[in-house]
Amino acid sequence: QASAREQNLLCKTAQRLLPITQVFVYLSLKFSSFRMATTEVGSAPADRHPGRIQVSATKKPLFFYVNLAKRLLQEQGEIQLSALGQAISSMVTIAEILKKDNLVVENKLSTTLDVFVDEAGQRQKPKMEIVLGKSADFDRIMAEQAKEQAAKEQATAAS
């Protein structure tokens, strides 16, 4: 049986979640890909995409992710870009660079509002995921880029 402190904590949590739940019900009716997920800090979902790239707004430069995406596309054929909060704009920029270069096609876009629960309480973070697949011209474009890079290295070595 729950103690009075635990019951009080459960009531407060339910009171905070009720308005949030109502918003999610409305949004889920309006946008079919919108969902709320609750994640225990430190846990990892079992259904991770094999070509998953978690984008950070501050840890790595933008073109680190672009080059990583190209390499994973060569290996996997499909990638999933994932970002939380302020990193979403960086992730969208990465996807748009790849699309502009005609390297990828967008297969799926999903948005969520994740609720993270830890010892300090709960926090909400917007989350976006984009699944990108190789374009029909991907292999040809990558071969051309490799030739150009080899020619530049050869010219640099000759001088």
mmCIF file of C-alpha atoms in Angstrom:
data_model
loop_
_atom_site.group_PDB
_atom_site.id
_atom_site.type_symbol
_atom_site.label_atom_id
_atom_site.label_comp_id
_atom_site.label_asym_id
_atom_site.label_seq_id
_atom_site.Cartn_x
_atom_site.Cartn_y
_atom_site.Cartn_z
ATOM 1 C CA GLN A 1 0.000 0.000 0.000
ATOM 2 C CA ALA A 2 1.275 3.468 -0.887
ATOM 3 C CA SER A 3 2.345 5.802 1.894
ATOM 4 C CA ALA A 4 0.731 9.216 2.351
ATOM 5 C CA ARG A 5 3.808 10.864 0.793
ATOM 6 C CA GLU A 6 3.634 8.577 -2.267
ATOM 7 C CA GLN A 7 -0.114 9.175 -2.634
ATOM 8 C CA ASN A 8 0.436 12.938 -2.407
ATOM 9 C CA LEU A 9 3.182 12.744 -5.053
ATOM 10 C CA LEU A 10 0.945 10.673 -7.358
ATOM 11 C CA CYS A 11 -1.913 13.171 -6.982
ATOM 12 C CA LYS A 12 0.365 16.129 -7.772
ATOM 13 C CA THR A 13 1.789 14.311 -10.817
ATOM 14 C CA ALA A 14 -1.703 13.442 -12.074
ATOM 15 C CA GLN A 15 -2.817 17.067 -11.621
ATOM 16 C CA ARG A 16 0.151 18.294 -13.670
ATOM 17 C CA LEU A 17 -0.374 15.682 -16.394
ATOM 18 C CA LEU A 18 -4.133 16.180 -16.826
ATOM 19 C CA PRO A 19 -3.895 19.437 -18.853
ATOM 20 C CA ILE A 20 -0.972 18.019 -20.824
ATOM 21 C CA THR A 21 -2.938 14.856 -21.602
ATOM 22 C CA GLN A 22 -5.885 16.912 -22.840
ATOM 23 C CA VAL A 23 -3.595 18.844 -25.195
ATOM 24 C CA PHE A 24 -2.109 15.600 -26.527
ATOM 25 C CA VAL A 25 -5.550 14.103 -27.148
ATOM 26 C CA TYR A 26 -6.469 17.185 -29.177
ATOM 27 C CA LEU A 27 -3.167 17.193 -31.064
ATOM 28 C CA SER A 28 -3.268 13.456 -31.725
ATOM 29 C CA LEU A 29 -6.671 13.922 -33.351
ATOM 30 C CA LYS A 30 -5.355 16.834 -35.404
ATOM 31 C CA PHE A 31 -1.912 15.391 -36.294
ATOM 32 C CA SER A 32 -1.739 11.625 -36.611
ATOM 33 C CA SER A 33 2.049 11.463 -36.081
ATOM 34 C CA PHE A 34 1.965 13.450 -32.806
ATOM 35 C CA ARG A 35 2.372 11.317 -29.687
ATOM 36 C CA MET A 36 3.504 11.645 -26.100
ATOM 37 C CA ALA A 37 6.152 9.305 -24.789
ATOM 38 C CA THR A 38 7.413 8.869 -21.270
ATOM 39 C CA THR A 39 11.017 7.816 -20.892
ATOM 40 C CA GLU A 40 12.881 6.846 -17.762
ATOM 41 C CA VAL A 41 16.224 8.629 -17.796
ATOM 42 C CA GLY A 42 18.922 6.121 -18.715
ATOM 43 C CA SER A 43 16.596 3.735 -20.533
ATOM 44 C CA ALA A 44 16.854 3.041 -24.254
ATOM 45 C CA PRO A 45 13.994 2.001 -26.537
ATOM 46 C CA ALA A 46 14.401 -1.444 -28.061
ATOM 47 C CA ASP A 47 13.222 -0.329 -31.513
ATOM 48 C CA ARG A 48 16.203 1.864 -32.424
ATOM 49 C CA HIS A 49 16.886 2.341 -36.115
ATOM 50 C CA PRO A 50 20.235 0.770 -37.183
ATOM 51 C CA GLY A 51 21.222 3.975 -39.000
ATOM 52 C CA ARG A 52 20.211 6.328 -36.169
ATOM 53 C CA ILE A 53 22.026 9.626 -35.687
ATOM 54 C CA GLN A 54 21.243 11.640 -32.569
ATOM 55 C CA VAL A 55 21.924 15.282 -33.408
ATOM 56 C CA SER A 56 23.153 17.671 -30.725
ATOM 57 C CA ALA A 57 23.007 21.445 -31.049
ATOM 58 C CA THR A 58 26.388 21.972 -29.376
ATOM 59 C CA LYS A 59 28.565 18.853 -29.339
ATOM 60 C CA LYS A 60 29.621 18.457 -32.984
ATOM 61 C CA PRO A 61 29.877 20.753 -36.023
ATOM 62 C CA LEU A 62 27.090 20.546 -38.593
ATOM 63 C CA PHE A 63 29.186 18.904 -41.310
ATOM 64 C CA PHE A 64 30.292 16.148 -38.922
ATOM 65 C CA TYR A 65 26.663 14.978 -39.038
ATOM 66 C CA VAL A 66 26.392 15.492 -42.817
ATOM 67 C CA ASN A 67 29.481 13.325 -43.424
ATOM 68 C CA LEU A 68 28.317 10.722 -40.892
ATOM 69 C CA ALA A 69 24.938 10.593 -42.646
ATOM 70 C CA LYS A 70 26.619 10.017 -46.024
ATOM 71 C CA ARG A 71 28.714 7.174 -44.597
ATOM 72 C CA LEU A 72 25.728 5.516 -42.901
ATOM 73 C CA LEU A 73 23.654 5.876 -46.067
ATOM 74 C CA GLN A 74 26.362 3.999 -47.985
ATOM 75 C CA GLU A 75 26.346 1.229 -45.354
ATOM 76 C CA GLN A 76 22.659 1.050 -44.379
ATOM 77 C CA GLY A 77 20.766 2.601 -47.300
ATOM 78 C CA GLU A 78 18.554 4.496 -44.849
ATOM 79 C CA ILE A 79 19.179 6.741 -41.834
ATOM 80 C CA GLN A 80 17.134 8.207 -39.030
ATOM 81 C CA LEU A 81 18.013 11.683 -37.791
ATOM 82 C CA SER A 82 16.762 12.344 -34.274
ATOM 83 C CA ALA A 83 16.913 15.516 -32.169
ATOM 84 C CA LEU A 84 15.504 16.978 -28.975
ATOM 85 C CA GLY A 85 14.701 20.612 -28.181
ATOM 86 C CA GLN A 86 17.018 23.216 -29.649
ATOM 87 C CA ALA A 87 18.895 20.603 -31.703
ATOM 88 C CA ILE A 88 15.842 20.202 -33.962
ATOM 89 C CA SER A 89 16.847 23.186 -36.115
ATOM 90 C CA SER A 90 20.333 21.688 -36.630
ATOM 91 C CA MET A 91 18.794 18.356 -37.621
ATOM 92 C CA VAL A 92 16.469 20.005 -40.149
ATOM 93 C CA THR A 93 19.454 21.887 -41.617
ATOM 94 C CA ILE A 94 21.371 18.601 -42.005
ATOM 95 C CA ALA A 95 18.408 16.952 -43.738
ATOM 96 C CA GLU A 96 17.971 19.929 -46.064
ATOM 97 C CA ILE A 97 21.679 19.936 -47.018
ATOM 98 C CA LEU A 98 21.424 16.249 -47.943
ATOM 99 C CA LYS A 99 18.191 16.837 -49.890
ATOM 100 C CA LYS A 100 19.616 19.892 -51.693
ATOM 101 C CA ASP A 101 22.579 17.794 -52.849
ATOM 102 C CA ASN A 102 20.063 15.216 -54.173
ATOM 103 C CA LEU A 103 21.539 12.502 -51.949
ATOM 104 C CA VAL A 104 18.383 11.542 -50.042
ATOM 105 C CA VAL A 105 14.630 11.317 -50.174
ATOM 106 C CA GLU A 106 12.489 11.894 -47.116
ATOM 107 C CA ASN A 107 10.647 8.720 -46.094
ATOM 108 C CA LYS A 108 9.096 9.694 -42.757
ATOM 109 C CA LEU A 109 8.807 12.669 -40.443
ATOM 110 C CA SER A 110 7.511 12.383 -36.896
ATOM 111 C CA THR A 111 7.185 14.774 -33.977
ATOM 112 C CA THR A 112 6.618 13.992 -30.328
ATOM 113 C CA LEU A 113 6.671 15.681 -26.976
ATOM 114 C CA ASP A 114 8.657 13.376 -24.702
ATOM 115 C CA VAL A 115 8.207 13.461 -20.945
ATOM 116 C CA PHE A 116 11.390 12.519 -19.105
ATOM 117 C CA VAL A 117 11.004 11.264 -15.542
ATOM 118 C CA ASP A 118 13.928 11.234 -13.129
ATOM 119 C CA GLU A 119 14.556 11.811 -9.430
ATOM 120 C CA ALA A 120 14.090 15.580 -9.887
ATOM 121 C CA GLY A 121 10.615 15.124 -11.385
ATOM 122 C CA GLN A 122 9.463 15.264 -14.963
ATOM 123 C CA ARG A 123 10.531 17.391 -17.899
ATOM 124 C CA GLN A 124 9.021 17.789 -21.351
ATOM 125 C CA LYS A 125 11.097 18.087 -24.503
ATOM 126 C CA PRO A 126 9.979 18.354 -28.120
ATOM 127 C CA LYS A 127 11.454 15.607 -30.296
ATOM 128 C CA MET A 128 11.622 15.218 -34.060
ATOM 129 C CA GLU A 129 12.768 12.289 -36.164
ATOM 130 C CA ILE A 130 13.328 12.191 -39.917
ATOM 131 C CA VAL A 131 13.929 8.941 -41.811
ATOM 132 C CA LEU A 132 15.900 9.508 -45.016
ATOM 133 C CA GLY A 133 16.645 6.982 -47.744
ATOM 134 C CA LYS A 134 19.186 6.998 -50.558
ATOM 135 C CA SER A 135 18.115 8.853 -53.681
ATOM 136 C CA ALA A 136 18.291 7.131 -57.066
ATOM 137 C CA ASP A 137 21.408 9.204 -57.880
ATOM 138 C CA PHE A 138 23.152 8.701 -54.503
ATOM 139 C CA ASP A 139 25.830 6.233 -55.674
ATOM 140 C CA ARG A 140 26.661 8.256 -58.797
ATOM 141 C CA ILE A 141 26.941 11.537 -56.868
ATOM 142 C CA MET A 142 29.118 9.966 -54.164
ATOM 143 C CA ALA A 143 31.429 8.464 -56.832
ATOM 144 C CA GLU A 144 31.782 11.902 -58.475
ATOM 145 C CA GLN A 145 32.566 13.515 -55.109
ATOM 146 C CA ALA A 146 35.193 10.849 -54.397
ATOM 147 C CA LYS A 147 36.848 11.491 -57.793
ATOM 148 C CA GLU A 148 36.902 15.257 -57.148
ATOM 149 C CA GLN A 149 38.409 14.717 -53.697
ATOM 150 C CA ALA A 150 41.096 12.404 -55.115
ATOM 151 C CA ALA A 151 41.948 14.958 -57.811
ATOM 152 C CA LYS A 152 42.292 17.718 -55.175
ATOM 153 C CA GLU A 153 44.561 15.534 -53.028
ATOM 154 C CA GLN A 154 46.674 14.654 -56.057
ATOM 155 C CA ALA A 155 47.043 18.327 -57.025
ATOM 156 C CA THR A 156 48.000 19.230 -53.464
ATOM 157 C CA ALA A 157 50.574 16.430 -53.302
ATOM 158 C CA ALA A 158 52.097 17.455 -56.680
ATOM 159 C CA SER A 159 52.667 21.056 -55.591
#
